[in-house]
CSV table of C-alpha atoms in Angstrom, one decimal:
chain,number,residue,atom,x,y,z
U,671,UNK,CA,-5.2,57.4,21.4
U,672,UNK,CA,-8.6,57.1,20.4
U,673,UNK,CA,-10.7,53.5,20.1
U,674,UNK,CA,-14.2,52.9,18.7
U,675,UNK,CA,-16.1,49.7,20.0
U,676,UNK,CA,-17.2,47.2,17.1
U,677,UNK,CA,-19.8,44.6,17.5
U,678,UNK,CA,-18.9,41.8,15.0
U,679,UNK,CA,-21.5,39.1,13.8
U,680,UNK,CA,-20.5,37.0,15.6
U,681,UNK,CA,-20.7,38.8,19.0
U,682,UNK,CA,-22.9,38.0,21.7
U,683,UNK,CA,-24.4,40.4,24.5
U,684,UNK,CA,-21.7,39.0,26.7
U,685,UNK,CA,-19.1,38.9,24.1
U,686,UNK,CA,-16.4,42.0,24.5
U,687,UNK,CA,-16.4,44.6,22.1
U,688,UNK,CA,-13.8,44.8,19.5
U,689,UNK,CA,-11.6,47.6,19.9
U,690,UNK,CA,-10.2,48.9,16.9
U,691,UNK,CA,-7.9,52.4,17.3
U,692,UNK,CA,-10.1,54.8,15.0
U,693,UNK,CA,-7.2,56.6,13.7
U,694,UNK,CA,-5.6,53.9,12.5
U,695,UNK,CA,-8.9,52.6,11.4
U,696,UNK,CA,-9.9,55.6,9.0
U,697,UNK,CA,-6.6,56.4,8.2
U,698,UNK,CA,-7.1,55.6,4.3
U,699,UNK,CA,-3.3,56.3,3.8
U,700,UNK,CA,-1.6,56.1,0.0
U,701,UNK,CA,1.6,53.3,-1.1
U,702,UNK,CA,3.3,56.5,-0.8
U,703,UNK,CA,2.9,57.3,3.1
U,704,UNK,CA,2.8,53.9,4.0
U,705,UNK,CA,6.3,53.4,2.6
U,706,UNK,CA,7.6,56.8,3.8
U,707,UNK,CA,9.8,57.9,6.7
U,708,UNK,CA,10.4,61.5,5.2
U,709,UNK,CA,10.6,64.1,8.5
U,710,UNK,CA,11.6,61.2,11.0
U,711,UNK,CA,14.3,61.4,13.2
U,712,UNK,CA,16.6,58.5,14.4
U,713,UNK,CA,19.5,57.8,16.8
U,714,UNK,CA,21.5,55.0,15.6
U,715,UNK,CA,24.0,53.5,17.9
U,716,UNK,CA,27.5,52.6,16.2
U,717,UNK,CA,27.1,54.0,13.1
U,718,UNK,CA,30.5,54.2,12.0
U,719,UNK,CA,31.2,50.9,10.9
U,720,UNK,CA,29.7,47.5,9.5
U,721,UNK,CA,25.7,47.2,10.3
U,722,UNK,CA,25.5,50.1,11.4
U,723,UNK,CA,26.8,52.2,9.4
U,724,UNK,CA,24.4,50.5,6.7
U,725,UNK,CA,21.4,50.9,9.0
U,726,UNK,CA,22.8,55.2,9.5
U,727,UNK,CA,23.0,55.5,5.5
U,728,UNK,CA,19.8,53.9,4.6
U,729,UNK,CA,17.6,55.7,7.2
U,730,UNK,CA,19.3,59.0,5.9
U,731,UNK,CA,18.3,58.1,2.2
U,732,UNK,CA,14.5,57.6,3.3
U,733,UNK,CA,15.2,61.2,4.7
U,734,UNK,CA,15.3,60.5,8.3
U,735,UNK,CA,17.2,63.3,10.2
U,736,UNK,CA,20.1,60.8,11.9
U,737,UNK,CA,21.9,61.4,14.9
U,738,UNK,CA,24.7,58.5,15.2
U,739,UNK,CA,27.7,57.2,17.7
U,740,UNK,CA,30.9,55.1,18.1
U,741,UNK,CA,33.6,54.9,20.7
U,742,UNK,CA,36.0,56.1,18.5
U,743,UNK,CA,36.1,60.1,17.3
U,744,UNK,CA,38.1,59.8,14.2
U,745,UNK,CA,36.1,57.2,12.7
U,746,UNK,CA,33.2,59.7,13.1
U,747,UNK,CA,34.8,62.2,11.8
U,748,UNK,CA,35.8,60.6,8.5
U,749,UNK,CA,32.4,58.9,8.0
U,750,UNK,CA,30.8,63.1,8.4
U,751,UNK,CA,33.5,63.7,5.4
U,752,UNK,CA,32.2,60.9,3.2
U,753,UNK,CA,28.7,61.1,4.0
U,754,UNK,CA,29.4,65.4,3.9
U,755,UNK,CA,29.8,64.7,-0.2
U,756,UNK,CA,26.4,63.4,-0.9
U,757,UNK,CA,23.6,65.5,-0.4
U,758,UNK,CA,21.3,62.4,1.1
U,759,UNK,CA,23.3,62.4,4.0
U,760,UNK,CA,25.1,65.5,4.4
U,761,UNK,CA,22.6,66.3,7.5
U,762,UNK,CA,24.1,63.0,9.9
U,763,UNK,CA,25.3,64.1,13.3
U,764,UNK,CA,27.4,62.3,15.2
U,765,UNK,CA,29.3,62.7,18.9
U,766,UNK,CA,31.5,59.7,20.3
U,767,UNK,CA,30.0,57.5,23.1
U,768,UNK,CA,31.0,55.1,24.9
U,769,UNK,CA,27.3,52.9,25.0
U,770,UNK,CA,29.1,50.7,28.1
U,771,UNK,CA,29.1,53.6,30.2
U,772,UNK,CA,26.4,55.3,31.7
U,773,UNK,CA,27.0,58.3,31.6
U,774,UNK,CA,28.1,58.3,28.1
U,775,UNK,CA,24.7,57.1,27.4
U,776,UNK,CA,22.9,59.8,29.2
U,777,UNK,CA,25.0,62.7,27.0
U,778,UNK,CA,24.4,60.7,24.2
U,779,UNK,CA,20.6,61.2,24.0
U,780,UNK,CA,21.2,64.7,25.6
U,781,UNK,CA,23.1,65.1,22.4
U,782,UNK,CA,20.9,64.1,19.9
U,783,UNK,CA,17.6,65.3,21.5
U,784,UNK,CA,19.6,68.8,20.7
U,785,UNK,CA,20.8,67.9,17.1
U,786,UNK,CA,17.4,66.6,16.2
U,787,UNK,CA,15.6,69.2,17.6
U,788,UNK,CA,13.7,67.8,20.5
U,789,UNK,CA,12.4,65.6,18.8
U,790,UNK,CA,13.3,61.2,18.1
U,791,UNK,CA,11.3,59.5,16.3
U,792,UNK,CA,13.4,55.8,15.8
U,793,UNK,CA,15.7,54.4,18.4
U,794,UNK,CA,17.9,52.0,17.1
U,795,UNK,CA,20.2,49.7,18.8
U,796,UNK,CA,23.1,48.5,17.2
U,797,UNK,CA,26.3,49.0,18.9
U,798,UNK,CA,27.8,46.0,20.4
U,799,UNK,CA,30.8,44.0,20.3
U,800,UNK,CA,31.4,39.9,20.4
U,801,UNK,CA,34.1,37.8,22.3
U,802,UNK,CA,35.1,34.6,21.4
U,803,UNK,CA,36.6,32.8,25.3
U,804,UNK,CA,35.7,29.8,26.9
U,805,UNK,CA,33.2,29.7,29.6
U,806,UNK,CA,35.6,28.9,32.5
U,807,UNK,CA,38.0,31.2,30.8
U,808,UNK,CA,35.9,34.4,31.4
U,809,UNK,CA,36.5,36.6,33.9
U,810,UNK,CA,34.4,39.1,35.6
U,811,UNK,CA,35.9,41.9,33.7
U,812,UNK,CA,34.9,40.3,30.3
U,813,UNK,CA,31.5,39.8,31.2
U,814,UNK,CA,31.0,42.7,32.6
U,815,UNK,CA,32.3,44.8,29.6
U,816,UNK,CA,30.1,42.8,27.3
U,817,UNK,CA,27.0,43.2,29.2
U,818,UNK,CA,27.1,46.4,29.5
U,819,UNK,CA,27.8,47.1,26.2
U,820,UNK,CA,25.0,44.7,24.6
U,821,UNK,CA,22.4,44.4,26.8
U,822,UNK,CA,22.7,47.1,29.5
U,823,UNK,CA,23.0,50.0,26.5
U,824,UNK,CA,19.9,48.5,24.5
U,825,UNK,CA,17.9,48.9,28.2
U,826,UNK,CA,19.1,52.6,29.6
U,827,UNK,CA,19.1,53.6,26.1
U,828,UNK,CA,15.2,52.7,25.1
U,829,UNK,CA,14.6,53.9,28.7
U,830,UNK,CA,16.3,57.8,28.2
U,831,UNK,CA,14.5,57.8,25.1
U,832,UNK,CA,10.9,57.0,25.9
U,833,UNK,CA,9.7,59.9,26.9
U,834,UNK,CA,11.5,61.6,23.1
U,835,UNK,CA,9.6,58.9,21.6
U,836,UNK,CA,6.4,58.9,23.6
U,837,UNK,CA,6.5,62.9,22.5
U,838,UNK,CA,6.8,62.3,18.9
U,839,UNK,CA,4.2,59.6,18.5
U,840,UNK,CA,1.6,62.1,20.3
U,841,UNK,CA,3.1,64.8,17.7
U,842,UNK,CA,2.9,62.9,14.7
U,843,UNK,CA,0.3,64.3,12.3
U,844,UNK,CA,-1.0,60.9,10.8
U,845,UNK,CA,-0.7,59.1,14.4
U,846,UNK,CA,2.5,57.5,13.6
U,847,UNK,CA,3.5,55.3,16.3
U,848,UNK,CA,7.6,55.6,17.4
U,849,UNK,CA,9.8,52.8,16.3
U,850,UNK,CA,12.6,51.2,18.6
U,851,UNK,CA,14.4,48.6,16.5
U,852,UNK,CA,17.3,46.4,18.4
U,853,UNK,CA,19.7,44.5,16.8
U,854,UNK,CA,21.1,40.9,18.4
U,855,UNK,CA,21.9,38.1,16.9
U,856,UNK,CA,21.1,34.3,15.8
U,857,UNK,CA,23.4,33.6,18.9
U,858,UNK,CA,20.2,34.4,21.0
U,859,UNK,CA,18.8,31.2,19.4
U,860,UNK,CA,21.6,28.8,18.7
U,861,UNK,CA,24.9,27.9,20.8
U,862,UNK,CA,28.3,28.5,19.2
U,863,UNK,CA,31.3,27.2,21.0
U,864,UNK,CA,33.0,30.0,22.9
U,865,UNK,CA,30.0,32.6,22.5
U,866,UNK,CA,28.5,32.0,25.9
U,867,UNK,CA,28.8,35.4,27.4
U,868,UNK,CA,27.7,37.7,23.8
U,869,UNK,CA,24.6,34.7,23.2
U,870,UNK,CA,22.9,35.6,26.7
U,871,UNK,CA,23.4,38.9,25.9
U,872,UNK,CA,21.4,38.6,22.4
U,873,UNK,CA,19.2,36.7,24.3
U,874,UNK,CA,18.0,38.8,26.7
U,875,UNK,CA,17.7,41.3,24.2
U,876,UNK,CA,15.3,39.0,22.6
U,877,UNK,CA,13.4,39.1,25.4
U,878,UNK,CA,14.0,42.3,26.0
U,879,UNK,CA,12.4,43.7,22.6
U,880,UNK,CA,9.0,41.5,23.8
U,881,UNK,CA,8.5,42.8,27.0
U,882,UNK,CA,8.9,46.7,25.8
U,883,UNK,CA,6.4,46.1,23.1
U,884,UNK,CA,4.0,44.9,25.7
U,885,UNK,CA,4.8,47.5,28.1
U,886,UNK,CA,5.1,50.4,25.3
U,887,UNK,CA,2.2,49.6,22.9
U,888,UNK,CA,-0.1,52.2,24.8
U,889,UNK,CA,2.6,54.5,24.7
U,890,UNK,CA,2.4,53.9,20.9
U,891,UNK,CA,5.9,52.9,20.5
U,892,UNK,CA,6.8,49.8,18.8
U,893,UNK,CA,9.6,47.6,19.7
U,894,UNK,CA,11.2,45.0,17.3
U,895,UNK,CA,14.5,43.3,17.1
U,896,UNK,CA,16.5,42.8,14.1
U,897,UNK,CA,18.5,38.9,14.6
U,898,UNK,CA,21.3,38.8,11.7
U,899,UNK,CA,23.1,35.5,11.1
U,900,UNK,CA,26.6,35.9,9.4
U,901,UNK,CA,26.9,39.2,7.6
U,902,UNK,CA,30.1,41.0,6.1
U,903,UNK,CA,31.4,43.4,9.4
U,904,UNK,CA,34.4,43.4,10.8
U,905,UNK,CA,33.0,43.4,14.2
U,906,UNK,CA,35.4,41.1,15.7
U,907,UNK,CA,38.5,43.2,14.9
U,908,UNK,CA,36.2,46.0,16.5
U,909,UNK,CA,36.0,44.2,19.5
U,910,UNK,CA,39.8,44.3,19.9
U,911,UNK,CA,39.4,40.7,19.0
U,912,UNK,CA,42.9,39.2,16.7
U,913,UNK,CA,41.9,35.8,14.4
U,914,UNK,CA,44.2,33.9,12.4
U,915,UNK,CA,43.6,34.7,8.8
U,916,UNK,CA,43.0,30.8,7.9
U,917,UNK,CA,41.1,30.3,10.8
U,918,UNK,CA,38.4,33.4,10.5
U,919,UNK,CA,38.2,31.5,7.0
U,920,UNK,CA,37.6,27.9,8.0
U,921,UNK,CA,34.7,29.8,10.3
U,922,UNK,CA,33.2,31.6,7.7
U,923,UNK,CA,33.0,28.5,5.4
U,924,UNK,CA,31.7,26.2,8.2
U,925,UNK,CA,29.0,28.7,8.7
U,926,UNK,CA,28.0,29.1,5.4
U,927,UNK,CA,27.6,25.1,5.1
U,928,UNK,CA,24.6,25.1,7.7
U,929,UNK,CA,22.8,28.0,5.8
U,930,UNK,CA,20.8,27.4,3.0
U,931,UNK,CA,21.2,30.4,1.0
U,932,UNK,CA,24.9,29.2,1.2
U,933,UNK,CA,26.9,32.5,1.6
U,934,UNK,CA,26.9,35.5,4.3
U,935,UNK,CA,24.6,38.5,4.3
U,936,UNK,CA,25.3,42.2,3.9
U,937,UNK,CA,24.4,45.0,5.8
U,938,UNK,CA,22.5,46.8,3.5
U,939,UNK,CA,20.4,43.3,3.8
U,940,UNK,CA,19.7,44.3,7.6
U,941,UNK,CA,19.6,47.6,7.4
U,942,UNK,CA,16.6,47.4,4.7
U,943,UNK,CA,14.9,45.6,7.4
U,944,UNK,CA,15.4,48.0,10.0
U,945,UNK,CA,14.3,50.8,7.7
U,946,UNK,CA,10.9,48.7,7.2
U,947,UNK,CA,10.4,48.3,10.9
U,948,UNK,CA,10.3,51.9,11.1
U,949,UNK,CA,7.7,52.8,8.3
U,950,UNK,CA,3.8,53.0,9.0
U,951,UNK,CA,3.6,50.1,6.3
U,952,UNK,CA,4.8,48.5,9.9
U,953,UNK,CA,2.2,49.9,11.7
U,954,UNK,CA,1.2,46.4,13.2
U,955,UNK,CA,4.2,45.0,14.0
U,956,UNK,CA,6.0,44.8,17.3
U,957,UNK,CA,7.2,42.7,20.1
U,958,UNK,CA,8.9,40.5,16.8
U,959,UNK,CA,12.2,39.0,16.7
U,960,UNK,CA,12.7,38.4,13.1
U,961,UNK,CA,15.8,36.5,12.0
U,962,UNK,CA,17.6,37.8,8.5
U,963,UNK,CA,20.1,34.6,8.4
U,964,UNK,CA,19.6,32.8,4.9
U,965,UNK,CA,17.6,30.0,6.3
U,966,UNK,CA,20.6,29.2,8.9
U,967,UNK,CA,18.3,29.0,11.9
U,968,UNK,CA,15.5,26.5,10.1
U,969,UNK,CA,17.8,24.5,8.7
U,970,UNK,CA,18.1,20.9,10.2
């Protein structure tokens, strides 16, 4: 990257230079390129359901290339046949993976390094799964599932990808820096009953998100994190998890009591947000952990 030293008014002869990043500087770019991701590529981690899913199909309409993942082949499978009829996102790849296990993680980007032709752009990551047990009820098996499907994926996943994404902001044409967008929760910030395990694992991908921005912003790769309150997935079903009908209600209703907006998002909703993340409009945005909750985490 290139900087150009500014003296400012209000400088002295000791004072430090500003630095601004000349590129970026004289860049003069239109609306248009600014809110543009035409020619990106993106991995997208559980695409097949929920969030995801949303996040896979709104990427795809900017015109991101998209290579995508679940654990599950047949859900792939009939997500390529649907998305196969519309023309916007006929060019989706997926393979299954396994994001708990590492070595599903390492043939993952192998995969779509080859499908995207060398080349990744955005990093986004989505998969995870909840579990609703007891503190003193969760054994070692439980939280080591959960970790490593949260927090351990999000960290070996942005670390196989750095050097892709290092490659494609040195690439970029109009100095575009790489995205990587996480997505966590409002359980890294407020404590639900029974949530211990999946909240420190939002948590530290809260944490996470900061300390890559910090480490990555030479590399010109930004890092953000997504935090979604409530929002219309079935996530808990696809964490193997069975609720009572009346009581998955009385949940959602008690929920929607302590947020303002009074109902639960969708995931178009977040993945609008992601897709902003990723645009040069962004361009000066990282290390943020922005919550898309209705209000539930200001509320009093």
């Amino acid at each position: 990257m290139r900087y150009i030293a500014v003296r400012t008014a209000t400088t002295t002869a000791n004072d430090p230079y500003i630095l601004l990043h000349s590129d970026m500087a004289a860049s003069g770019r239109s609306r248009e390129q600014r809110w543009s991701l035409a020619g990106k590529t993106a991995l997208v981690t559980g695409g097949s359901k929920g969030i995801g899913r949303a996040i896979v199909e709104e990427l795809a309409g900017f015109g991101v290339r998209v290579h995508t993942c679940a654990r599950s082949d047949a859900d792939l499978q009939e997500c390529l046949r649907r998305w196969g009829a519309d023309g916007r996102l006929a060019r989706v790849t997926a393979s299954a993976c396994d994001v708990a296990v590492r070595g599903d993680r390492e043939r993952l980007v192998a995969a779509a390094a080859e499908e995207l032709g060398g080349r990744l752009d955005i990093l986004v990551n989505n998969a995870g799964q909840t579990m609703f047990r007891a503190a003193t009820e969760t054994t070692a098996e439980d939280y080591a599932r959960i970790m490593a499907t949260n927090l351990e994926s999000c960290f070996h996943l942005s670390q196989l990808a750095h050097p892709l994404l290092l490659a494609a902001a040195a690439a970029s044409p109009g100095g575009d820096a790489s995205a990587v967008v996480n997505v966590s929760s409002i359980g890294g910030f407020v404590s639900y009953p029974a949530l211990s395990v999946y909240s420190a694992t939002k948590g530290g991908m809260n944490q996470l998100t900061r300390s890559l921005a910090v480490e990555w912003a030479k590399d010109n790769v930004r890092v953000n994190c997504v935090a979604p309150g409530g929002i219309r997935t079935d996530i808990a079903r696809s964490s193997g998890l069975k609720l009572d009908p009346e009581v998955a209600r009385k949940m959602g209703e008690a929920e929607m009591a302590r947020t303002p907006m009074r109902r639960i998002g969708e995931p178009e909703e977040i993945a609008s947000l992601v897709a902003f993340l990723c645009m040069p409009a962004a361009s000066y945005i990282t290390g943020q952990v922005i919550c898309a909750d209705g209000g539930r985490t200001v509320a009093a």
